[in-house]
mmCIF file of C-alpha atoms and ligand atoms in Angstrom:
data_model
loop_
_atom_site.group_PDB
_atom_site.id
_atom_site.type_symbol
_atom_site.label_atom_id
_atom_site.label_comp_id
_atom_site.label_asym_id
_atom_site.label_seq_id
_atom_site.Cartn_x
_atom_site.Cartn_y
_atom_site.Cartn_z
ATOM 1 C CA UNK A 1 46.835 -70.204 30.920
ATOM 2 C CA UNK A 2 47.508 -70.008 34.652
ATOM 3 C CA UNK A 3 44.392 -70.431 36.882
ATOM 4 C CA UNK A 4 43.429 -66.859 37.473
ATOM 5 C CA UNK A 5 46.124 -64.643 36.041
ATOM 6 C CA UNK A 6 46.790 -63.536 32.495
ATOM 7 C CA UNK A 7 50.484 -63.805 31.666
ATOM 8 C CA UNK A 8 51.605 -60.725 29.739
ATOM 9 C CA UNK A 9 54.510 -59.964 27.478
ATOM 10 C CA UNK A 10 55.289 -56.466 26.168
ATOM 11 C CA UNK A 11 56.873 -55.747 22.783
ATOM 12 C CA UNK A 12 59.260 -52.792 23.032
ATOM 13 C CA UNK A 13 60.573 -50.575 25.770
ATOM 14 C CA UNK A 14 58.098 -47.772 24.909
ATOM 15 C CA UNK A 15 57.593 -44.918 27.361
ATOM 16 C CA UNK A 16 53.916 -45.540 27.814
ATOM 17 C CA UNK A 17 54.628 -49.131 28.806
ATOM 18 C CA UNK A 18 57.300 -48.127 31.210
ATOM 19 C CA UNK A 19 55.427 -45.364 32.972
ATOM 20 C CA UNK A 20 51.766 -46.504 32.842
ATOM 21 C CA UNK A 21 50.753 -49.809 31.409
ATOM 22 C CA UNK A 22 53.427 -52.180 32.803
ATOM 23 C CA UNK A 23 53.017 -50.827 36.405
ATOM 24 C CA UNK A 24 49.264 -51.216 35.929
ATOM 25 C CA UNK A 25 49.675 -54.853 34.879
ATOM 26 C CA UNK A 26 52.020 -55.462 37.834
ATOM 27 C CA UNK A 27 49.457 -53.953 40.184
ATOM 28 C CA UNK A 28 46.484 -55.741 38.579
ATOM 29 C CA UNK A 29 44.571 -58.470 40.477
ATOM 30 C CA UNK A 30 44.426 -60.773 37.418
ATOM 31 C CA UNK A 31 47.639 -60.150 35.501
ATOM 32 C CA UNK A 32 51.324 -60.981 35.634
ATOM 33 C CA UNK A 33 54.119 -59.246 33.768
ATOM 34 C CA UNK A 34 56.315 -62.093 32.465
ATOM 35 C CA UNK A 35 58.579 -60.690 29.763
ATOM 36 C CA UNK A 36 59.672 -57.743 27.710
ATOM 37 C CA UNK A 37 61.129 -57.824 24.137
ATOM 38 C CA UNK A 38 63.159 -55.098 22.461
ATOM 39 C CA UNK A 39 64.912 -54.795 19.156
ATOM 40 C CA UNK A 40 68.074 -54.542 21.249
ATOM 41 C CA UNK A 41 68.798 -57.346 23.742
ATOM 42 C CA UNK A 42 70.786 -55.056 26.097
ATOM 43 C CA UNK A 43 67.985 -52.523 26.154
ATOM 44 C CA UNK A 44 65.475 -55.353 26.928
ATOM 45 C CA UNK A 45 67.682 -56.660 29.780
ATOM 46 C CA UNK A 46 68.157 -53.239 31.329
ATOM 47 C CA UNK A 47 64.430 -52.478 31.026
ATOM 48 C CA UNK A 48 63.511 -55.799 32.641
ATOM 49 C CA UNK A 49 65.886 -55.195 35.538
ATOM 50 C CA UNK A 50 64.569 -51.649 36.100
ATOM 51 C CA UNK A 51 60.925 -52.655 36.045
ATOM 52 C CA UNK A 52 61.240 -55.986 37.827
ATOM 53 C CA UNK A 53 60.139 -58.013 34.752
ATOM 54 C CA UNK A 54 61.388 -61.634 35.058
ATOM 55 C CA UNK A 55 62.440 -62.245 31.407
ATOM 56 C CA UNK A 56 63.941 -60.246 28.510
ATOM 57 C CA UNK A 57 64.091 -61.054 24.776
ATOM 58 C CA UNK A 58 66.227 -59.492 22.040
ATOM 59 C CA UNK A 59 63.421 -59.638 19.428
ATOM 60 C CA UNK A 60 59.666 -59.423 19.339
ATOM 61 C CA UNK A 61 59.369 -62.730 17.489
ATOM 62 C CA UNK A 62 61.212 -64.615 20.248
ATOM 63 C CA UNK A 63 58.733 -63.354 22.822
ATOM 64 C CA UNK A 64 55.840 -64.707 20.647
ATOM 65 C CA UNK A 65 57.360 -68.182 20.797
ATOM 66 C CA UNK A 66 57.192 -68.327 24.628
ATOM 67 C CA UNK A 67 54.434 -70.764 25.607
ATOM 68 C CA UNK A 68 53.928 -69.311 29.042
ATOM 69 C CA UNK A 69 52.756 -65.938 27.666
ATOM 70 C CA UNK A 70 49.047 -65.553 26.998
ATOM 71 C CA UNK A 71 48.762 -61.894 26.005
ATOM 72 C CA UNK A 72 50.839 -59.247 24.279
ATOM 73 C CA UNK A 73 50.770 -55.534 24.999
ATOM 74 C CA UNK A 74 51.738 -53.719 21.830
ATOM 75 C CA UNK A 75 52.905 -50.118 22.291
ATOM 76 C CA UNK A 76 54.886 -49.859 19.030
ATOM 77 C CA UNK A 77 54.681 -46.692 16.895
ATOM 78 C CA UNK A 78 51.299 -46.450 15.178
ATOM 79 C CA UNK A 79 52.419 -47.553 11.732
ATOM 80 C CA UNK A 80 53.770 -50.819 13.259
ATOM 81 C CA UNK A 81 50.597 -51.819 15.095
ATOM 82 C CA UNK A 82 49.201 -53.843 12.151
ATOM 83 C CA UNK A 83 52.273 -55.935 11.417
ATOM 84 C CA UNK A 84 53.008 -56.945 15.033
ATOM 85 C CA UNK A 85 49.377 -57.369 16.171
ATOM 86 C CA UNK A 86 48.743 -59.737 13.239
ATOM 87 C CA UNK A 87 51.995 -61.630 14.054
ATOM 88 C CA UNK A 88 50.965 -61.913 17.710
ATOM 89 C CA UNK A 89 47.471 -63.167 16.733
ATOM 90 C CA UNK A 90 49.067 -65.851 14.459
ATOM 91 C CA UNK A 91 51.206 -66.874 17.381
ATOM 92 C CA UNK A 92 48.010 -67.473 19.353
ATOM 93 C CA UNK A 93 48.423 -64.496 21.686
ATOM 94 C CA UNK A 94 45.683 -62.129 22.864
ATOM 95 C CA UNK A 95 46.556 -58.502 22.131
ATOM 96 C CA UNK A 96 46.024 -55.253 23.901
ATOM 97 C CA UNK A 97 47.248 -52.746 21.276
ATOM 98 C CA UNK A 98 47.879 -49.029 21.751
ATOM 99 C CA UNK A 99 45.694 -46.347 20.215
ATOM 100 C CA UNK A 100 45.013 -45.584 17.517
ATOM 101 C CA UNK A 101 44.678 -49.303 16.665
ATOM 102 C CA UNK A 102 45.678 -48.863 13.021
ATOM 103 C CA UNK A 103 46.597 -46.220 10.427
ATOM 104 C CA UNK A 104 43.125 -46.459 8.896
ATOM 105 C CA UNK A 105 39.876 -48.410 9.293
ATOM 106 C CA UNK A 106 41.010 -51.103 6.810
ATOM 107 C CA UNK A 107 44.029 -51.895 9.034
ATOM 108 C CA UNK A 108 41.727 -52.203 12.049
ATOM 109 C CA UNK A 109 39.561 -54.621 10.129
ATOM 110 C CA UNK A 110 42.573 -56.654 9.104
ATOM 111 C CA UNK A 111 43.697 -56.955 12.696
ATOM 112 C CA UNK A 112 40.172 -57.883 13.774
ATOM 113 C CA UNK A 113 40.075 -60.544 11.133
ATOM 114 C CA UNK A 114 43.468 -61.966 12.230
ATOM 115 C CA UNK A 115 42.301 -62.121 15.873
ATOM 116 C CA UNK A 116 39.064 -63.877 14.938
ATOM 117 C CA UNK A 117 40.811 -66.399 12.692
ATOM 118 C CA UNK A 118 43.196 -67.308 15.419
ATOM 119 C CA UNK A 119 40.664 -67.324 18.241
ATOM 120 C CA UNK A 120 42.296 -64.540 20.280
ATOM 121 C CA UNK A 121 41.033 -61.231 21.748
ATOM 122 C CA UNK A 122 42.089 -57.799 20.502
ATOM 123 C CA UNK A 123 41.400 -54.462 22.151
ATOM 124 C CA UNK A 124 42.490 -50.880 21.501
ATOM 125 C CA UNK A 125 44.131 -49.425 24.618
ATOM 126 C CA UNK A 126 41.965 -46.286 25.035
ATOM 127 C CA UNK A 127 42.365 -46.257 28.822
ATOM 128 C CA UNK A 128 40.265 -43.135 29.426
ATOM 129 C CA UNK A 129 37.079 -45.076 28.812
ATOM 130 C CA UNK A 130 37.741 -47.212 31.892
ATOM 131 C CA UNK A 131 37.825 -44.343 34.345
ATOM 132 C CA UNK A 132 34.657 -44.444 36.475
ATOM 133 C CA UNK A 133 34.246 -40.692 35.950
ATOM 134 C CA UNK A 134 33.679 -40.944 32.188
ATOM 135 C CA UNK A 135 31.192 -43.764 32.866
ATOM 136 C CA UNK A 136 29.404 -41.494 35.251
ATOM 137 C CA UNK A 137 29.379 -38.603 32.781
ATOM 138 C CA UNK A 138 27.875 -40.950 30.115
ATOM 139 C CA UNK A 139 25.285 -42.095 32.618
ATOM 140 C CA UNK A 140 24.280 -38.451 33.450
ATOM 141 C CA UNK A 141 24.008 -37.621 29.710
ATOM 142 C CA UNK A 142 21.908 -40.724 29.069
ATOM 143 C CA UNK A 143 19.724 -39.883 32.065
ATOM 144 C CA UNK A 144 18.941 -36.537 30.480
ATOM 145 C CA UNK A 145 21.023 -34.338 32.843
ATOM 146 C CA UNK A 146 21.661 -31.775 30.052
ATOM 147 C CA UNK A 147 18.397 -32.321 28.178
ATOM 148 C CA UNK A 148 18.714 -32.983 24.470
ATOM 149 C CA UNK A 149 22.345 -33.010 23.378
ATOM 150 C CA UNK A 150 23.267 -30.082 21.042
ATOM 151 C CA UNK A 151 27.052 -29.504 21.294
ATOM 152 C CA UNK A 152 30.234 -31.232 22.438
ATOM 153 C CA UNK A 153 33.520 -29.376 22.737
ATOM 154 C CA UNK A 154 36.679 -31.237 23.537
ATOM 155 C CA UNK A 155 40.435 -30.620 23.504
ATOM 156 C CA UNK A 156 43.626 -32.605 23.953
ATOM 157 C CA UNK A 157 46.714 -30.563 23.301
ATOM 158 C CA UNK A 158 50.298 -30.518 24.570
ATOM 159 C CA UNK A 159 53.655 -29.106 23.508
ATOM 160 C CA UNK A 160 56.135 -31.674 22.184
ATOM 161 C CA UNK A 161 59.679 -30.584 22.756
ATOM 162 C CA UNK A 162 61.701 -33.500 21.310
ATOM 163 C CA UNK A 163 62.053 -33.205 17.494
ATOM 164 C CA UNK A 164 62.952 -36.876 17.236
ATOM 165 C CA UNK A 165 59.729 -38.076 18.940
ATOM 166 C CA UNK A 166 57.717 -40.655 16.981
ATOM 167 C CA UNK A 167 54.739 -38.217 16.960
ATOM 168 C CA UNK A 168 56.548 -35.961 14.506
ATOM 169 C CA UNK A 169 57.413 -38.831 12.188
ATOM 170 C CA UNK A 170 55.002 -39.255 9.282
ATOM 171 C CA UNK A 171 56.239 -42.746 8.390
ATOM 172 C CA UNK A 172 55.618 -43.927 11.919
ATOM 173 C CA UNK A 173 52.033 -42.605 11.982
ATOM 174 C CA UNK A 174 52.609 -39.386 13.890
ATOM 175 C CA UNK A 175 50.418 -36.225 13.987
ATOM 176 C CA UNK A 176 48.229 -34.369 16.508
ATOM 177 C CA UNK A 177 44.991 -36.049 15.408
ATOM 178 C CA UNK A 178 46.581 -39.542 15.432
ATOM 179 C CA UNK A 179 48.116 -38.977 18.852
ATOM 180 C CA UNK A 180 45.615 -36.938 20.838
ATOM 181 C CA UNK A 181 42.800 -35.902 18.597
ATOM 182 C CA UNK A 182 41.799 -39.541 18.442
ATOM 183 C CA UNK A 183 40.624 -39.285 22.040
ATOM 184 C CA UNK A 184 38.385 -36.281 21.188
ATOM 185 C CA UNK A 185 36.859 -38.151 18.251
ATOM 186 C CA UNK A 186 36.300 -41.150 20.455
ATOM 187 C CA UNK A 187 34.666 -39.243 23.308
ATOM 188 C CA UNK A 188 32.466 -37.273 20.858
ATOM 189 C CA UNK A 189 31.217 -40.439 19.117
ATOM 190 C CA UNK A 190 30.677 -42.109 22.477
ATOM 191 C CA UNK A 191 28.754 -39.184 24.003
ATOM 192 C CA UNK A 192 26.700 -38.795 20.800
ATOM 193 C CA UNK A 193 25.939 -42.527 20.737
ATOM 194 C CA UNK A 194 26.138 -42.334 16.965
ATOM 195 C CA UNK A 195 28.495 -41.922 13.991
ATOM 196 C CA UNK A 196 28.902 -38.468 12.333
ATOM 197 C CA UNK A 197 27.505 -37.988 8.865
ATOM 198 C CA UNK A 198 29.944 -35.212 7.920
ATOM 199 C CA UNK A 199 33.274 -33.877 9.159
ATOM 200 C CA UNK A 200 35.549 -30.930 8.529
ATOM 201 C CA UNK A 201 39.060 -30.152 9.718
ATOM 202 C CA UNK A 202 41.711 -27.473 9.530
ATOM 203 C CA UNK A 203 45.355 -28.250 10.248
ATOM 204 C CA UNK A 204 48.797 -26.685 10.436
ATOM 205 C CA UNK A 205 51.502 -28.963 9.201
ATOM 206 C CA UNK A 206 54.918 -29.472 10.766
ATOM 207 C CA UNK A 207 57.866 -29.559 8.381
ATOM 208 C CA UNK A 208 57.966 -33.329 8.827
ATOM 209 C CA UNK A 209 54.508 -33.534 7.127
ATOM 210 C CA UNK A 210 52.447 -34.405 10.235
ATOM 211 C CA UNK A 211 49.668 -32.154 11.585
ATOM 212 C CA UNK A 212 51.185 -30.041 14.342
ATOM 213 C CA UNK A 213 47.703 -28.978 15.340
ATOM 214 C CA UNK A 214 44.277 -29.862 13.915
ATOM 215 C CA UNK A 215 40.803 -28.628 14.811
ATOM 216 C CA UNK A 216 37.854 -30.654 13.632
ATOM 217 C CA UNK A 217 34.067 -30.663 13.567
ATOM 218 C CA UNK A 218 31.807 -33.709 13.507
ATOM 219 C CA UNK A 219 28.206 -33.261 12.417
ATOM 220 C CA UNK A 220 25.668 -35.882 13.472
ATOM 221 C CA UNK A 221 22.366 -36.614 11.772
ATOM 222 C CA UNK A 222 20.236 -35.266 14.597
ATOM 223 C CA UNK A 223 21.943 -31.851 14.403
ATOM 224 C CA UNK A 224 24.408 -32.420 17.211
ATOM 225 C CA UNK A 225 27.800 -30.891 16.440
ATOM 226 C CA UNK A 226 31.081 -31.875 18.164
ATOM 227 C CA UNK A 227 34.104 -29.616 17.847
ATOM 228 C CA UNK A 228 37.633 -30.449 19.059
ATOM 229 C CA UNK A 229 41.188 -29.158 19.189
ATOM 230 C CA UNK A 230 44.256 -31.399 19.071
ATOM 231 C CA UNK A 231 47.880 -30.248 19.095
ATOM 232 C CA UNK A 232 51.476 -31.204 19.534
ATOM 233 C CA UNK A 233 52.540 -27.547 19.657
ATOM 234 C CA UNK A 234 50.266 -25.965 22.286
ATOM 235 C CA UNK A 235 50.223 -25.802 26.063
ATOM 236 C CA UNK A 236 48.684 -28.844 27.650
ATOM 237 C CA UNK A 237 44.863 -28.787 27.749
ATOM 238 C CA UNK A 238 42.460 -31.595 28.250
ATOM 239 C CA UNK A 239 38.763 -30.892 28.459
ATOM 240 C CA UNK A 240 35.308 -32.066 27.533
ATOM 241 C CA UNK A 241 32.127 -29.938 27.558
ATOM 242 C CA UNK A 242 28.750 -31.565 26.808
ATOM 243 C CA UNK A 243 25.923 -29.093 26.307
ATOM 244 C CA UNK A 244 22.191 -29.623 25.777
ATOM 245 C CA UNK A 245 18.847 -27.906 25.951
ATOM 246 C CA UNK A 246 18.726 -27.941 29.761
ATOM 247 C CA UNK A 247 22.333 -27.599 30.929
ATOM 248 C CA UNK A 248 25.897 -28.666 30.395
ATOM 249 C CA UNK A 249 28.641 -30.803 31.877
ATOM 250 C CA UNK A 250 32.290 -29.866 32.208
ATOM 251 C CA UNK A 251 34.992 -32.518 32.575
ATOM 252 C CA UNK A 252 38.496 -31.171 33.354
ATOM 253 C CA UNK A 253 41.652 -33.245 32.749
ATOM 254 C CA UNK A 254 39.366 -35.462 30.799
ATOM 255 C CA UNK A 255 41.614 -38.155 29.437
ATOM 256 C CA UNK A 256 44.682 -38.611 31.680
ATOM 257 C CA UNK A 257 43.609 -37.357 35.075
ATOM 258 C CA UNK A 258 46.222 -39.413 37.012
ATOM 259 C CA UNK A 259 45.367 -41.241 40.161
ATOM 260 C CA UNK A 260 44.094 -38.313 42.287
ATOM 261 C CA UNK A 261 40.448 -37.709 43.044
ATOM 262 C CA UNK A 262 38.573 -36.247 40.052
ATOM 263 C CA UNK A 263 35.595 -34.033 39.511
ATOM 264 C CA UNK A 264 33.107 -33.001 36.891
ATOM 265 C CA UNK A 265 30.588 -30.208 37.054
ATOM 266 C CA UNK A 266 26.989 -30.219 36.100
ATOM 267 C CA UNK A 267 25.246 -26.919 35.353
ATOM 268 C CA UNK A 268 21.474 -26.658 35.047
ATOM 269 C CA UNK A 269 19.298 -23.685 34.592
ATOM 270 C CA UNK A 270 20.893 -20.298 35.195
ATOM 271 C CA UNK A 271 22.490 -20.812 38.575
ATOM 272 C CA UNK A 272 22.476 -24.458 39.545
ATOM 273 C CA UNK A 273 25.899 -26.096 39.764
ATOM 274 C CA UNK A 274 26.622 -29.553 41.141
ATOM 275 C CA UNK A 275 30.230 -30.763 41.439
ATOM 276 C CA UNK A 276 30.543 -34.542 41.375
ATOM 277 C CA UNK A 277 33.677 -35.873 43.016
ATOM 278 C CA UNK A 278 34.955 -39.408 42.406
ATOM 279 C CA UNK A 279 37.739 -41.201 44.250
ATOM 280 C CA UNK A 280 41.101 -41.417 42.535
ATOM 281 C CA UNK A 281 41.906 -44.559 40.657
ATOM 282 C CA UNK A 282 44.175 -45.936 37.929
ATOM 283 C CA UNK A 283 42.332 -45.995 34.569
ATOM 284 C CA UNK A 284 45.200 -48.101 33.027
ATOM 285 C CA UNK A 285 44.741 -50.749 35.732
ATOM 286 C CA UNK A 286 40.988 -50.862 35.105
ATOM 287 C CA UNK A 287 41.666 -51.346 31.421
ATOM 288 C CA UNK A 288 44.131 -54.228 31.805
ATOM 289 C CA UNK A 289 41.933 -55.895 34.449
ATOM 290 C CA UNK A 290 38.940 -55.680 32.105
ATOM 291 C CA UNK A 291 40.952 -57.237 29.284
ATOM 292 C CA UNK A 292 42.252 -60.038 31.466
ATOM 293 C CA UNK A 293 38.790 -60.737 32.868
ATOM 294 C CA UNK A 294 37.375 -61.086 29.384
ATOM 295 C CA UNK A 295 40.148 -63.446 28.269
ATOM 296 C CA UNK A 296 40.217 -65.534 31.434
ATOM 297 C CA UNK A 297 36.422 -65.886 31.748
ATOM 298 C CA UNK A 298 35.559 -65.864 28.077
ATOM 299 C CA UNK A 299 33.463 -62.719 28.300
ATOM 300 C CA UNK A 300 32.936 -60.178 25.476
ATOM 301 C CA UNK A 301 35.144 -57.104 25.445
ATOM 302 C CA UNK A 302 33.466 -53.840 26.238
ATOM 303 C CA UNK A 303 35.149 -52.278 23.196
ATOM 304 C CA UNK A 304 35.641 -54.626 20.202
ATOM 305 C CA UNK A 305 37.971 -53.840 17.302
ATOM 306 C CA UNK A 306 34.961 -52.819 15.174
ATOM 307 C CA UNK A 307 34.679 -49.805 17.499
ATOM 308 C CA UNK A 308 38.345 -48.868 16.747
ATOM 309 C CA UNK A 309 37.660 -49.216 13.005
ATOM 310 C CA UNK A 310 34.659 -46.862 13.396
ATOM 311 C CA UNK A 311 36.856 -44.259 15.168
ATOM 312 C CA UNK A 312 39.562 -44.571 12.443
ATOM 313 C CA UNK A 313 36.967 -44.055 9.690
ATOM 314 C CA UNK A 314 36.204 -40.608 11.223
ATOM 315 C CA UNK A 315 39.908 -39.797 11.722
ATOM 316 C CA UNK A 316 40.677 -40.716 8.122
ATOM 317 C CA UNK A 317 37.827 -38.518 6.874
ATOM 318 C CA UNK A 318 39.058 -35.636 9.057
ATOM 319 C CA UNK A 319 42.532 -35.951 7.464
ATOM 320 C CA UNK A 320 40.932 -35.911 4.001
ATOM 321 C CA UNK A 321 39.207 -32.688 4.887
ATOM 322 C CA UNK A 322 42.330 -31.100 6.408
ATOM 323 C CA UNK A 323 44.391 -32.021 3.338
ATOM 324 C CA UNK A 324 41.824 -30.129 1.213
ATOM 325 C CA UNK A 325 41.929 -27.002 3.358
ATOM 326 C CA UNK A 326 38.766 -27.882 5.285
ATOM 327 C CA UNK A 327 36.461 -29.099 2.528
ATOM 328 C CA UNK A 328 33.594 -30.918 4.303
ATOM 329 C CA UNK A 329 33.795 -34.702 3.889
ATOM 330 C CA UNK A 330 30.655 -36.928 4.056
ATOM 331 C CA UNK A 331 30.732 -40.316 5.694
HETATM 332 N N1 LIG B 401 47.232 -44.780 26.084
HETATM 333 C C1 LIG B 401 48.124 -43.881 26.431
HETATM 334 O O1 LIG B 401 47.966 -43.199 27.440
HETATM 335 C C2 LIG B 401 49.256 -43.560 25.484
HETATM 336 C C3 LIG B 401 50.203 -42.615 25.833
HETATM 337 C C4 LIG B 401 51.328 -42.481 24.985
HETATM 338 C C5 LIG B 401 51.410 -43.226 23.901
HETATM 339 N N2 LIG B 401 50.474 -44.080 23.541
HETATM 340 C C6 LIG B 401 50.644 -44.891 22.325
HETATM 341 O O2 LIG B 401 51.657 -45.868 22.580
HETATM 342 C C7 LIG B 401 52.457 -46.088 21.432
HETATM 343 C C8 LIG B 401 53.896 -45.795 21.785
HETATM 344 O O3 LIG B 401 54.079 -44.443 22.186
HETATM 345 P P1 LIG B 401 55.367 -44.040 23.081
HETATM 346 O O4 LIG B 401 55.361 -42.564 23.140
HETATM 347 O O5 LIG B 401 55.374 -44.803 24.370
HETATM 348 O O6 LIG B 401 56.508 -44.468 22.127
HETATM 349 P P2 LIG B 401 58.072 -44.562 22.344
HETATM 350 O O7 LIG B 401 58.479 -44.267 23.735
HETATM 351 O O8 LIG B 401 58.730 -43.843 21.250
HETATM 352 O O9 LIG B 401 58.338 -46.137 22.101
HETATM 353 C C9 LIG B 401 58.135 -46.804 20.907
HETATM 354 C C10 LIG B 401 58.945 -48.129 20.994
HETATM 355 O O10 LIG B 401 58.772 -48.793 19.813
HETATM 356 C C11 LIG B 401 59.981 -49.555 19.438
HETATM 357 N N3 LIG B 401 60.265 -49.342 18.035
HETATM 358 C C12 LIG B 401 60.320 -50.260 17.116
HETATM 359 N N4 LIG B 401 60.604 -49.772 15.930
HETATM 360 C C13 LIG B 401 60.757 -48.452 16.084
HETATM 361 C C14 LIG B 401 61.033 -47.369 15.220
HETATM 362 N N5 LIG B 401 61.330 -47.520 13.915
HETATM 363 N N6 LIG B 401 61.149 -46.129 15.740
HETATM 364 C C15 LIG B 401 60.883 -45.878 17.024
HETATM 365 N N7 LIG B 401 60.583 -46.860 17.916
HETATM 366 C C16 LIG B 401 60.510 -48.129 17.445
HETATM 367 C C17 LIG B 401 61.060 -49.038 20.413
HETATM 368 O O11 LIG B 401 61.313 -50.023 21.304
HETATM 369 P P3 LIG B 401 62.532 -51.090 21.284
HETATM 370 O O12 LIG B 401 63.706 -50.324 20.706
HETATM 371 O O13 LIG B 401 62.747 -51.533 22.672
HETATM 372 O O14 LIG B 401 62.143 -52.229 20.413
HETATM 373 C C18 LIG B 401 60.446 -47.842 21.135
HETATM 374 O O15 LIG B 401 60.874 -47.782 22.444
HETATM 375 C C19 LIG B 401 51.849 -45.218 20.334
HETATM 376 O O16 LIG B 401 50.885 -46.023 19.631
HETATM 377 C C20 LIG B 401 51.116 -44.143 21.092
HETATM 378 O O17 LIG B 401 49.994 -43.658 20.361
HETATM 379 C C21 LIG B 401 49.436 -44.296 24.356
#
């Protein structure tokens, strides 16, 4: 491993890598983007040239053989995360893998075990958790800004226009809950600081068999209820509302706010409103820098794979409910 930089390789020419994560690695203080691999050598070469990546490989396996690569970024379709994350771990590479980490909790556990057995780090790439705003929101909630938590309402919806997109493909792990609802489940569990005891979901199914939109409810033991909407067929909406006995917080553009300055509002009593403004930043860069820091300095990851497995357990239960027309499912 080079002195103070993590040397990254990316498997595939995925859009999220191209537009967000690779530029973040290239801008990071402790990372270096060394190589890209694609199923198609020409695609890899063109992608490398366009993004200024020094090396290109015509298969993912070839990239794993490179000794001067320490970490893999895995943005493959969801159903392929398990296979390629385990292969990367066996090749001795640390792995930052896209969300959701696996198709179910068992897959997350299998990846976790592979990482442990091979002495490498594995983290799910939920970048929104690294934005200082969500950290501040969590701090305000823990400090009692809204009193006792009673209700969380979140949404992540958008309208997918390309019928060939991986999100509409059941075999590849598509679906609204898998793609965007997973953020709502994650933020709800994080704000609650607990796991739900019961969930319920209602979905509309696309003709490809994936959930085109899905609304879910998580019930926690202390009476807290979290509701969310996720969709691939609705106008874009990202929001989080956290309400308690004494007030509530509203977080607009909650998950992908971009690099501009961001706000959240705190309402207390009948008329008190405080708007918190935070300087713009790149949550993807914060995420890759955290991962690299942990690998380079042998520090624990803030979000271990067990946390990804816990999120998937809830997602899997929500799907069980939705497939049974909303029958509540206990966890
Ligand atoms: N954190 C975020 O903000 C965020 C945002 C969007 C997506 N994501 C996650 O990132 C992952 C990729 O999403 P994306 O929208 O970027 O995907 P995408 O553009 O469709 O890219 C997926 C890549 O996987 C490779 N691939 C290998 N086998 C494939 C197959 N059978 N079908 C399709 N592609 C195949 C392809 O690369 P090659 O042909 O080059 O091998 C393709 O470019 C997903 O897990 C998604 O949930 C995260």
